[in-house]
mmCIF file of C-alpha atoms and ligand atoms in Angstrom:
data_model
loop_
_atom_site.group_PDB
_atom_site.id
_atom_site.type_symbol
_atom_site.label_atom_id
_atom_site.label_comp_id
_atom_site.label_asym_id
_atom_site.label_seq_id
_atom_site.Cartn_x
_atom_site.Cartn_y
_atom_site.Cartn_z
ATOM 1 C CA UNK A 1 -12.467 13.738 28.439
ATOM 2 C CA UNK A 2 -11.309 11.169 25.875
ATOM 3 C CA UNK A 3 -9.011 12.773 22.436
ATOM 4 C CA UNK A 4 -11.144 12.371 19.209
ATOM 5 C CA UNK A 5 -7.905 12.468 18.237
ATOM 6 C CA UNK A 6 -7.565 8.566 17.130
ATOM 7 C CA UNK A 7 -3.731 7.873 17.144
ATOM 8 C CA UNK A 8 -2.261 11.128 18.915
ATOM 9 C CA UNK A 9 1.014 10.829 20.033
ATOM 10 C CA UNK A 10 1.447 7.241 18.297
ATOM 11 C CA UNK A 11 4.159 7.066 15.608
ATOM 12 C CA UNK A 12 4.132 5.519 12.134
ATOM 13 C CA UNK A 13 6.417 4.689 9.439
ATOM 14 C CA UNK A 14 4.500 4.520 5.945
ATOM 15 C CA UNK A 15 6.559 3.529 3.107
ATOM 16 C CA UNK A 16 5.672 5.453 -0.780
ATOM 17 C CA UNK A 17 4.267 7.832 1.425
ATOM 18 C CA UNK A 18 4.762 10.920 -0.973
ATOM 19 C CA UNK A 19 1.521 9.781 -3.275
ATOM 20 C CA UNK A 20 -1.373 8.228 -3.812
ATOM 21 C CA UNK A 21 -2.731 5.539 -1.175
ATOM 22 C CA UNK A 22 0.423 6.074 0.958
ATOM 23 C CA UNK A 23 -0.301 9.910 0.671
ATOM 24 C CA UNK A 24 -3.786 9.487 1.941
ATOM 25 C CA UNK A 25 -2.508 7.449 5.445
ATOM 26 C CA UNK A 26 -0.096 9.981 6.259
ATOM 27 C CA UNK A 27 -2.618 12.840 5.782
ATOM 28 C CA UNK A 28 -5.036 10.873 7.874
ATOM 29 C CA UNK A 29 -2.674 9.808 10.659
ATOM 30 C CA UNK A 30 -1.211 13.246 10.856
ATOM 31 C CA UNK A 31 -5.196 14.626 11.084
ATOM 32 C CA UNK A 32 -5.571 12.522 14.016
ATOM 33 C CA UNK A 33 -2.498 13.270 16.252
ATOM 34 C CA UNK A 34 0.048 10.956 15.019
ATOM 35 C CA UNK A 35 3.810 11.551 14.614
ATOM 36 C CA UNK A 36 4.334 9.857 11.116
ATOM 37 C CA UNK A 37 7.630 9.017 9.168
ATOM 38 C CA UNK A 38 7.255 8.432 5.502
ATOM 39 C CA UNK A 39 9.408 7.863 2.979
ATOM 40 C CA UNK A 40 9.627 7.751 -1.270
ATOM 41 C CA UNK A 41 12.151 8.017 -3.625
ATOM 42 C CA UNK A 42 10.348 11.669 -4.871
ATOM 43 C CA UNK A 43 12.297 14.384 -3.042
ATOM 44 C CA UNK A 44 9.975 17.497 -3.945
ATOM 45 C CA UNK A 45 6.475 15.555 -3.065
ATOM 46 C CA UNK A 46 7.687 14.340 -0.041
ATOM 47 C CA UNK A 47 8.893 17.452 0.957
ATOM 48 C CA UNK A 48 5.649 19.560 -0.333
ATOM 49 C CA UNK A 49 3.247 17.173 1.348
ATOM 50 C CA UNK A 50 5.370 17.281 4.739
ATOM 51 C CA UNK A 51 5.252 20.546 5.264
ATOM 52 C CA UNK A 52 1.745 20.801 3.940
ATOM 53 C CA UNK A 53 0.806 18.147 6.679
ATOM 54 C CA UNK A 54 3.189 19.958 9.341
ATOM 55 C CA UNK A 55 1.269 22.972 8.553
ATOM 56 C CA UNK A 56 -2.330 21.676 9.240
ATOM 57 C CA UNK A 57 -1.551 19.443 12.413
ATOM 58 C CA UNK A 58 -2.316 18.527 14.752
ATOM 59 C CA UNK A 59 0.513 15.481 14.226
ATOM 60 C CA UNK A 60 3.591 15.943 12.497
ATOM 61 C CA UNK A 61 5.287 14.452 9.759
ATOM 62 C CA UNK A 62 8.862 13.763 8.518
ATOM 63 C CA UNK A 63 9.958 12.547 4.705
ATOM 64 C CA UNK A 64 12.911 10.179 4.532
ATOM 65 C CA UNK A 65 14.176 9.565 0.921
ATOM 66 C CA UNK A 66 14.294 6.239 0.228
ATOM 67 C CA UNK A 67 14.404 3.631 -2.481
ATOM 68 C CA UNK A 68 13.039 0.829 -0.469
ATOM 69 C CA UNK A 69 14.393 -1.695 -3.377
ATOM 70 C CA UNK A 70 17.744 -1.077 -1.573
ATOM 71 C CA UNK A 71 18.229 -2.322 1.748
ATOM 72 C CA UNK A 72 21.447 -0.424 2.727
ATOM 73 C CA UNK A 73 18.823 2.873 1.958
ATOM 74 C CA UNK A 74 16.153 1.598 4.098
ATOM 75 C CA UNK A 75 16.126 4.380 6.575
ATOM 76 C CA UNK A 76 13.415 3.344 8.988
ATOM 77 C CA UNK A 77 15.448 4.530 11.867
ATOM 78 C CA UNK A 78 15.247 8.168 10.999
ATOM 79 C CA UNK A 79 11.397 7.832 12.709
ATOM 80 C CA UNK A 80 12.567 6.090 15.225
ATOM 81 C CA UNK A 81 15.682 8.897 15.734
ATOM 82 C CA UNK A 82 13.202 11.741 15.117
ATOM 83 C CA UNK A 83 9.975 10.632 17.110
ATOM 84 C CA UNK A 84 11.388 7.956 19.737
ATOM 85 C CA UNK A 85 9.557 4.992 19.372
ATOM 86 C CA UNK A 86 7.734 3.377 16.658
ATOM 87 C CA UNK A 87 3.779 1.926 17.080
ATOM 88 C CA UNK A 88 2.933 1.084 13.501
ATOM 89 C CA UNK A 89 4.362 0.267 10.289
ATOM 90 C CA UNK A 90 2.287 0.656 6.818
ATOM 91 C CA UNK A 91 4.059 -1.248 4.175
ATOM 92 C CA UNK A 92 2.668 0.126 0.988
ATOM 93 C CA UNK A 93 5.310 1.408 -1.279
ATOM 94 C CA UNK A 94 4.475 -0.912 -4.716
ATOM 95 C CA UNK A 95 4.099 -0.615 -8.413
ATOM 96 C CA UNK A 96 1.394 -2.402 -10.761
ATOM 97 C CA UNK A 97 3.626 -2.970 -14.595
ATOM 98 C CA UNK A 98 1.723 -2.431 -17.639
ATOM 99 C CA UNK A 99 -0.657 -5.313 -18.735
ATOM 100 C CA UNK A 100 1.974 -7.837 -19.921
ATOM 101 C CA UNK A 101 1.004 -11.945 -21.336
ATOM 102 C CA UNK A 102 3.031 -14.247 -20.085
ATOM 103 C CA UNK A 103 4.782 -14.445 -22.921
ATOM 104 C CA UNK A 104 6.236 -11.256 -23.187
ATOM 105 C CA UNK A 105 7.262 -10.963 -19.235
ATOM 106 C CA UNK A 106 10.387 -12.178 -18.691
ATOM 107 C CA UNK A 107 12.055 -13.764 -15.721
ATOM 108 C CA UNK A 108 14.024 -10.810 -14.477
ATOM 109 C CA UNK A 109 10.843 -8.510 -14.569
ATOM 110 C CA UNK A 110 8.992 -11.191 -12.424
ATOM 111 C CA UNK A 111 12.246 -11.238 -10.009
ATOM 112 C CA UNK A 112 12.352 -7.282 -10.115
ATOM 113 C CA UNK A 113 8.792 -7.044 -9.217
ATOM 114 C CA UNK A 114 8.982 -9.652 -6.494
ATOM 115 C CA UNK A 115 12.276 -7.775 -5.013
ATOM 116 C CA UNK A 116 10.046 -4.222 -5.325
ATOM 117 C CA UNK A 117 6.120 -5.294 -4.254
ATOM 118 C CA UNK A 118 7.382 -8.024 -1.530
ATOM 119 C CA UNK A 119 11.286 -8.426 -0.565
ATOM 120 C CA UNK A 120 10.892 -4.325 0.580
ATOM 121 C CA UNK A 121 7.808 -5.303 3.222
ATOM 122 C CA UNK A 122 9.881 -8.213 4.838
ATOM 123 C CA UNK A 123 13.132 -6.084 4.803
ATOM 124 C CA UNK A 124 10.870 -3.266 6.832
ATOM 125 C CA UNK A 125 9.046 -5.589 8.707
ATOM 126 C CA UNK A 126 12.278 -7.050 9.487
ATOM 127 C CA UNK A 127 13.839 -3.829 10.810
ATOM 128 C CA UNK A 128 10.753 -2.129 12.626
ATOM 129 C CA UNK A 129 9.782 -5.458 14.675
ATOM 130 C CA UNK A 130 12.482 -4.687 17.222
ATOM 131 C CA UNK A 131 11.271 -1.395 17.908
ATOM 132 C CA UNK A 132 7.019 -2.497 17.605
ATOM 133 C CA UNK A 133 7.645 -5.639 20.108
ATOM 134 C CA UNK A 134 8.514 -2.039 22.437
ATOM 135 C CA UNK A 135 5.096 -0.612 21.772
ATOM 136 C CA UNK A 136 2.442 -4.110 21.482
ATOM 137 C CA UNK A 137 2.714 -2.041 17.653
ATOM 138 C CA UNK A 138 1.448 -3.570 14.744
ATOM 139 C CA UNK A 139 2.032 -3.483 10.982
ATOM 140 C CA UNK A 140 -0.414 -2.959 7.664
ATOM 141 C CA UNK A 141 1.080 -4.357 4.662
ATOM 142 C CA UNK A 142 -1.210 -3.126 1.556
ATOM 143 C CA UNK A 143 -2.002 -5.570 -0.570
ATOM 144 C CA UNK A 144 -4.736 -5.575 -3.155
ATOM 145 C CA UNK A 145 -8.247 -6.853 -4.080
ATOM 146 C CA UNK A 146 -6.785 -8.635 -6.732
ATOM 147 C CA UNK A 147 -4.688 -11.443 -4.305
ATOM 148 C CA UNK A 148 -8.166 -12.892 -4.252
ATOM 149 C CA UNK A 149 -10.023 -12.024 -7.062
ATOM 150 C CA UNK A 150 -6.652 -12.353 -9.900
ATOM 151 C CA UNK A 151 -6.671 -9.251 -12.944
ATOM 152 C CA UNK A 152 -5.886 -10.363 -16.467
ATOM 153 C CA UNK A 153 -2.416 -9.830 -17.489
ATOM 154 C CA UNK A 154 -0.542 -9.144 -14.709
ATOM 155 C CA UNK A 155 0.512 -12.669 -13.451
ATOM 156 C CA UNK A 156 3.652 -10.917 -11.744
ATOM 157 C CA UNK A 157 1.920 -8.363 -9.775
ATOM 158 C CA UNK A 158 -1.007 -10.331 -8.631
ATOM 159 C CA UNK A 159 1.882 -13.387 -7.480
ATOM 160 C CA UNK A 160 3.192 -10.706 -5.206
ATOM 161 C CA UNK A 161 0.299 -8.996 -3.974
ATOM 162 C CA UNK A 162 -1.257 -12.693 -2.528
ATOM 163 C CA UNK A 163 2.064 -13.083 -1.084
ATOM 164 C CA UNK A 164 1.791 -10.407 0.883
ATOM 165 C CA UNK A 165 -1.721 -11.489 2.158
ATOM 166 C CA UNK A 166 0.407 -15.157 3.092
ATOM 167 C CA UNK A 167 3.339 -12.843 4.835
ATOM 168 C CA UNK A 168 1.057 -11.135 7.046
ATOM 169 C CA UNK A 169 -0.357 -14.327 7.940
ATOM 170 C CA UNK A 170 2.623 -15.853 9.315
ATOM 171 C CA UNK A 171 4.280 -13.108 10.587
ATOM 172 C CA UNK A 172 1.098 -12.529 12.354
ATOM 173 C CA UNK A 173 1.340 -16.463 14.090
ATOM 174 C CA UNK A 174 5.491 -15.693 15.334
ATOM 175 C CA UNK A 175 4.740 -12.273 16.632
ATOM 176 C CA UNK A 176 1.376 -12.682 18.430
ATOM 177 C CA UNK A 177 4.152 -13.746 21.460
ATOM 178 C CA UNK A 178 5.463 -10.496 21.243
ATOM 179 C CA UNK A 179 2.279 -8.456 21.298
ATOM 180 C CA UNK A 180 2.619 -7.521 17.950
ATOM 181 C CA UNK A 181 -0.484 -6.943 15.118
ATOM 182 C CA UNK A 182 -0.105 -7.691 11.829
ATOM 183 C CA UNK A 183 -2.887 -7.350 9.121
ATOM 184 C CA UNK A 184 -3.236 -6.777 5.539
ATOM 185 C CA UNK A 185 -4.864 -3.923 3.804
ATOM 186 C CA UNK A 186 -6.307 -4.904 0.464
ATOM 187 C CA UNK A 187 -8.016 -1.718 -1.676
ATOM 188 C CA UNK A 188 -9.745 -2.150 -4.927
ATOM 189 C CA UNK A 189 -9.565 0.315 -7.395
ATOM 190 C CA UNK A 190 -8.713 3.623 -6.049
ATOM 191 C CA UNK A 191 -7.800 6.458 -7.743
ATOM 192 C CA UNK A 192 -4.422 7.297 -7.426
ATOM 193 C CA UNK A 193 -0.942 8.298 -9.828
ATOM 194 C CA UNK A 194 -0.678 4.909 -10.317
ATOM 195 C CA UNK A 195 -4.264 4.069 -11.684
ATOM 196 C CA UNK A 196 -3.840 7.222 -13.782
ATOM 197 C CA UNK A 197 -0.219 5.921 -15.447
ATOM 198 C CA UNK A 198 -1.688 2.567 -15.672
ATOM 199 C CA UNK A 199 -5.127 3.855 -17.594
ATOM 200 C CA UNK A 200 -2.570 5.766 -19.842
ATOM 201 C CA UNK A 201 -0.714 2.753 -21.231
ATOM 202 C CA UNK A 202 -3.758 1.283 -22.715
ATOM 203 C CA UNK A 203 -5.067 1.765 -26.347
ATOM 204 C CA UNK A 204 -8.256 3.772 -24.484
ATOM 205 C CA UNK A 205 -7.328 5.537 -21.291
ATOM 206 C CA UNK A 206 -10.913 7.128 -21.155
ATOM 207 C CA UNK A 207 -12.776 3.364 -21.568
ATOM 208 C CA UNK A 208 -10.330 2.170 -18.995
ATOM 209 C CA UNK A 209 -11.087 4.598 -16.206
ATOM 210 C CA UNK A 210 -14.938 4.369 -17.031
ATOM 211 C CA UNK A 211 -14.288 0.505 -16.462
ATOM 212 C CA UNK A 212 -12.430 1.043 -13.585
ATOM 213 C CA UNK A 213 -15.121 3.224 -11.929
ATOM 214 C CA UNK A 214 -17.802 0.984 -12.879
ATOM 215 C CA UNK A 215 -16.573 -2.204 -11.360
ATOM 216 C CA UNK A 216 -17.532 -0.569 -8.094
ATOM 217 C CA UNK A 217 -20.904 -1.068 -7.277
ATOM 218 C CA UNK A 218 -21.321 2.512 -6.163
ATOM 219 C CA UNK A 219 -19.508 3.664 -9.929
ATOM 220 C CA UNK A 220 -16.809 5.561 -8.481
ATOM 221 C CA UNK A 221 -12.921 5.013 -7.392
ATOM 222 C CA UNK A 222 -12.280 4.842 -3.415
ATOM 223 C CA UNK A 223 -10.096 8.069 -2.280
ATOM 224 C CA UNK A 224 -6.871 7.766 -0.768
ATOM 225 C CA UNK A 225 -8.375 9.287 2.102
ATOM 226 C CA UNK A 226 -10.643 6.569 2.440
ATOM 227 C CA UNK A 227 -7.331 3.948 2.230
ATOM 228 C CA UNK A 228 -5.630 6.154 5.336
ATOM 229 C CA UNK A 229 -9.444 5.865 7.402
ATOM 230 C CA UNK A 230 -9.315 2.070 6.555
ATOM 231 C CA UNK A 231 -5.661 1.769 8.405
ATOM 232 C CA UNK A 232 -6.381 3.893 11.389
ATOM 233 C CA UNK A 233 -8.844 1.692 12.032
ATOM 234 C CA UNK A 234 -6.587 -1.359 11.538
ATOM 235 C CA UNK A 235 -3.786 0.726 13.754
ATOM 236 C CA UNK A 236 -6.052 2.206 16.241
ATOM 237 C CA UNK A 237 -9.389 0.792 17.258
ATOM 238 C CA UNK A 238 -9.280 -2.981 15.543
ATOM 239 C CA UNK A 239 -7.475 -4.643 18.510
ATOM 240 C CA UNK A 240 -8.790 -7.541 18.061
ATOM 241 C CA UNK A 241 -7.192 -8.446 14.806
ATOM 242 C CA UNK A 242 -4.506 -9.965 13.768
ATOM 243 C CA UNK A 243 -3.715 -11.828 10.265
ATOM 244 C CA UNK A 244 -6.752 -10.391 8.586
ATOM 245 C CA UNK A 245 -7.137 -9.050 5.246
ATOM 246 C CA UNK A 246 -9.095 -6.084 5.105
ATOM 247 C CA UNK A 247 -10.801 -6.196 1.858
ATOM 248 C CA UNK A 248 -11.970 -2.173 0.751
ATOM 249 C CA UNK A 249 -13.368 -2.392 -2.649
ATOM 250 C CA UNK A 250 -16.943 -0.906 -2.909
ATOM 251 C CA UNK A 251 -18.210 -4.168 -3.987
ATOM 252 C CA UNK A 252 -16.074 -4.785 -6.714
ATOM 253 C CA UNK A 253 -16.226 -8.777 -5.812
ATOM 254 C CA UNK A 254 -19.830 -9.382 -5.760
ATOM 255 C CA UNK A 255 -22.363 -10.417 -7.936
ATOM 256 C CA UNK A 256 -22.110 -13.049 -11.067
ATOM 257 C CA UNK A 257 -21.188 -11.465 -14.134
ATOM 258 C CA UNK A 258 -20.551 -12.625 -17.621
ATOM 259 C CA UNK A 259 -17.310 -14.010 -17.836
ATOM 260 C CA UNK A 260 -16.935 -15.941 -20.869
ATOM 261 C CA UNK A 261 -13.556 -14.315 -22.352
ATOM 262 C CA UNK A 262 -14.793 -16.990 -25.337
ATOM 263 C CA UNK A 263 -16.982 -14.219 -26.253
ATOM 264 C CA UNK A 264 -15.201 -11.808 -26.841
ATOM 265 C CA UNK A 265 -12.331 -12.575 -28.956
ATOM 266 C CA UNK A 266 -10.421 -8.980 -28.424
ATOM 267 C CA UNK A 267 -8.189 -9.660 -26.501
ATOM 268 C CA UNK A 268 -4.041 -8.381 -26.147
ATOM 269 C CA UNK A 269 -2.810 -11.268 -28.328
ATOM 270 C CA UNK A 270 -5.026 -10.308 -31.693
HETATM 271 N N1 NAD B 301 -4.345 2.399 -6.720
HETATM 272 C C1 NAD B 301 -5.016 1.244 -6.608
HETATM 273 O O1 NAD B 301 -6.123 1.077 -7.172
HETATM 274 C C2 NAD B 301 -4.443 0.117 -5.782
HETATM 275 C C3 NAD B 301 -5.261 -0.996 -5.560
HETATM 276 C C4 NAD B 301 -4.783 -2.043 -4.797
HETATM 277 C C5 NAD B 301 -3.513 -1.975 -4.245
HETATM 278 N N2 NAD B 301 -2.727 -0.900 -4.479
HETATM 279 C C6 NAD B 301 -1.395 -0.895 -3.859
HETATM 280 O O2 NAD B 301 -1.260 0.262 -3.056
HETATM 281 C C7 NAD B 301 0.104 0.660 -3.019
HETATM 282 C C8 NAD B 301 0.208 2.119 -3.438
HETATM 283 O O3 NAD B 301 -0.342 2.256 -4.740
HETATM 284 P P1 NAD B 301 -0.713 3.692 -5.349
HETATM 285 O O4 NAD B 301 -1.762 3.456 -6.356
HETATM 286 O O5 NAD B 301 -0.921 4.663 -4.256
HETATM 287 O O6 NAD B 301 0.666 4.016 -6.127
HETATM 288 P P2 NAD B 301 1.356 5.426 -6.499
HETATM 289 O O7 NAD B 301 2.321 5.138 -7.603
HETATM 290 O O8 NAD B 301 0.303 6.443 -6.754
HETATM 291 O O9 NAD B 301 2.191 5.782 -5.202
HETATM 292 C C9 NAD B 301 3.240 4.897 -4.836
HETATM 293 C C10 NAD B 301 4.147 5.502 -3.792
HETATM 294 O O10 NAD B 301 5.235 4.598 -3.583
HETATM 295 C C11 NAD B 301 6.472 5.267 -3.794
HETATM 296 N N3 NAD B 301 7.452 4.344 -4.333
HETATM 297 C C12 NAD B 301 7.378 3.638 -5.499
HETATM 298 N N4 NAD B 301 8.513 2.944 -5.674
HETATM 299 C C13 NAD B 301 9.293 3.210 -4.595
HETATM 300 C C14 NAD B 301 10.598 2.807 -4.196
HETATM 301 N N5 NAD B 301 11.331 1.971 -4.954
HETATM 302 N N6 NAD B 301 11.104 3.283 -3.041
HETATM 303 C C15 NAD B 301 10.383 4.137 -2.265
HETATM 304 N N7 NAD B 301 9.160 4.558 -2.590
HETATM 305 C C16 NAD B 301 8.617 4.102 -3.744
HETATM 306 C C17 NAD B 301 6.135 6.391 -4.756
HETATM 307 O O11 NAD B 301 7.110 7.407 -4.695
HETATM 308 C C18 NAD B 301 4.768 6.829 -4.230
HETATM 309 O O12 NAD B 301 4.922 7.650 -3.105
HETATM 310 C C19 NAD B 301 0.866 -0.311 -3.921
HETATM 311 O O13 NAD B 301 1.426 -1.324 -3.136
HETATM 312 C C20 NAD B 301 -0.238 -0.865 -4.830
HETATM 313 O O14 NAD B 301 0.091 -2.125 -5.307
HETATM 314 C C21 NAD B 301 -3.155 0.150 -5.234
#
């Protein structure tokens, strides 16, 4: 009889995996059999949520502590080292600044940002490929909803995140020869750490959060557990893919709106 188990036995490396979105794919992974590494640069929630995981089965997990800004530190191998083999990557460790004009971002932010949201997926897509060519594995690099729809001040952030969407592409053309997937993941707003630290920088946290939950057009934030269902599917049963973007936004992109920012002259500069 065929495992409902959807990935048992697989193995995955999910990067910012201690929190939030990344949280949600090892929790899912893990709930359906897979062996998954996952690494952050926050010790004690990495820790808590592995054995957490380790403790409900019926995968396993184990936290590597990582800044993945730093390429000597990029410890992909301990998955390999711990679990033998590697069959998916999920690139997702990222950060979204505060809303910043133009004018006040300067160059070495932008470069920082670039080197954190972007340089990191290459370097780990770089690394794991020798080991996925081994498996026909495939990679998930999380983008956002934002790569095609832009967000108001955050020029930096959105540059990167439609990068990513153009890096899967590519890499997706040079390693179809070697069996290889590799797709994007792009989530709208979902309710994670982030979200919550981002809704706290602004004058109204509470009118921020209501806005982000209405721009769905169910009113609510996605889960991270619906993030980790949306990349089993893009690790497990979506074999047929490659170079996609998997756009998960309850709606967020449809329907005209008013958009006349003439309007409204409140805006960040006044
Ligand atoms: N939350 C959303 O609405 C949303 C929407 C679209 C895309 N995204 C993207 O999803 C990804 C995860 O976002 P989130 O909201 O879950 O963020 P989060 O801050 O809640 O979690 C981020 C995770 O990445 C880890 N991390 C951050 N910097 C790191 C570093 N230098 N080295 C190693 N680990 C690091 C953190 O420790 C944490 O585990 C990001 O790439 C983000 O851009 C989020």
């Amino acid at each position: 009889m065929a495992s409902s188990l959807r990935y048992l036995n697989k193995v995955a490396l999910v990067t910012g995996g201690s929190k939030g979105i990344g949280e949600g794919v090892v929790r899912v992974f893990v709930q359906n059999g897979a062996k998954v590494g996952f690494c952050s640069i926050e010790e004690e929630a990495g820790k808590k949520l592995e054995s957490e995981v380790n403790r409900l089965g019926p995968g396993e997990s184990i936290f590597i502590k990582c800044d993945v800004q730093n390429e000597d530190e990029i410890k992909y191998r301990s998955t390999i080292d711990r679990f033998g083999q590697l069959d998916c990557l999920v690139n997702n460790a990222g950060w979204h600044p505060p809303q910043q004009v133009i004018d006040d971002t300067s160059v070495e932010e932008f470069k920082s940002l670039i080197n954190l949201n972007l340089i990191n997926y290459f370097a780990f897509a770089k690394y794991s490929l020798p080991h996925l060519r081994k498996t026909n594995g495939n990679i998930i690099n999380v983008s956002s909803l934002v790569a095609t729809v832009g967000q108001s001040y955050a020029i930096p952030y959105v540059c990167t995140k439609g990068a990513i969407v153009a890096f899967s592409k590519a890499l997706a053309i040079d390693e179809a020869k070697h069996g290889v997937r590799v797709n994007t993941f792009s989530p709208g707003n979902i309710w994670t750490p982030l979200w919550e630290w981002c809704a706290k920088q602004s004058d109204n946290p509470e009118a921020m959060i209501q806005g982000g939950a209405n721009a769905q057009l169910n009113g609510r934030f996605g889960t991270i557990e619906e993030c980790g269902q949306v990349c089993l599917f893009l690790a497990s049963e979506a074999t047929f893919t490659t170079g996609i973007e998997l756009i998960s936004s309850g709606g967020a992109e449809l329907n005209f709106g008013c958009k006349n920012q003439m309007m409204e002259r409140t805006n960040i500069y006044e």
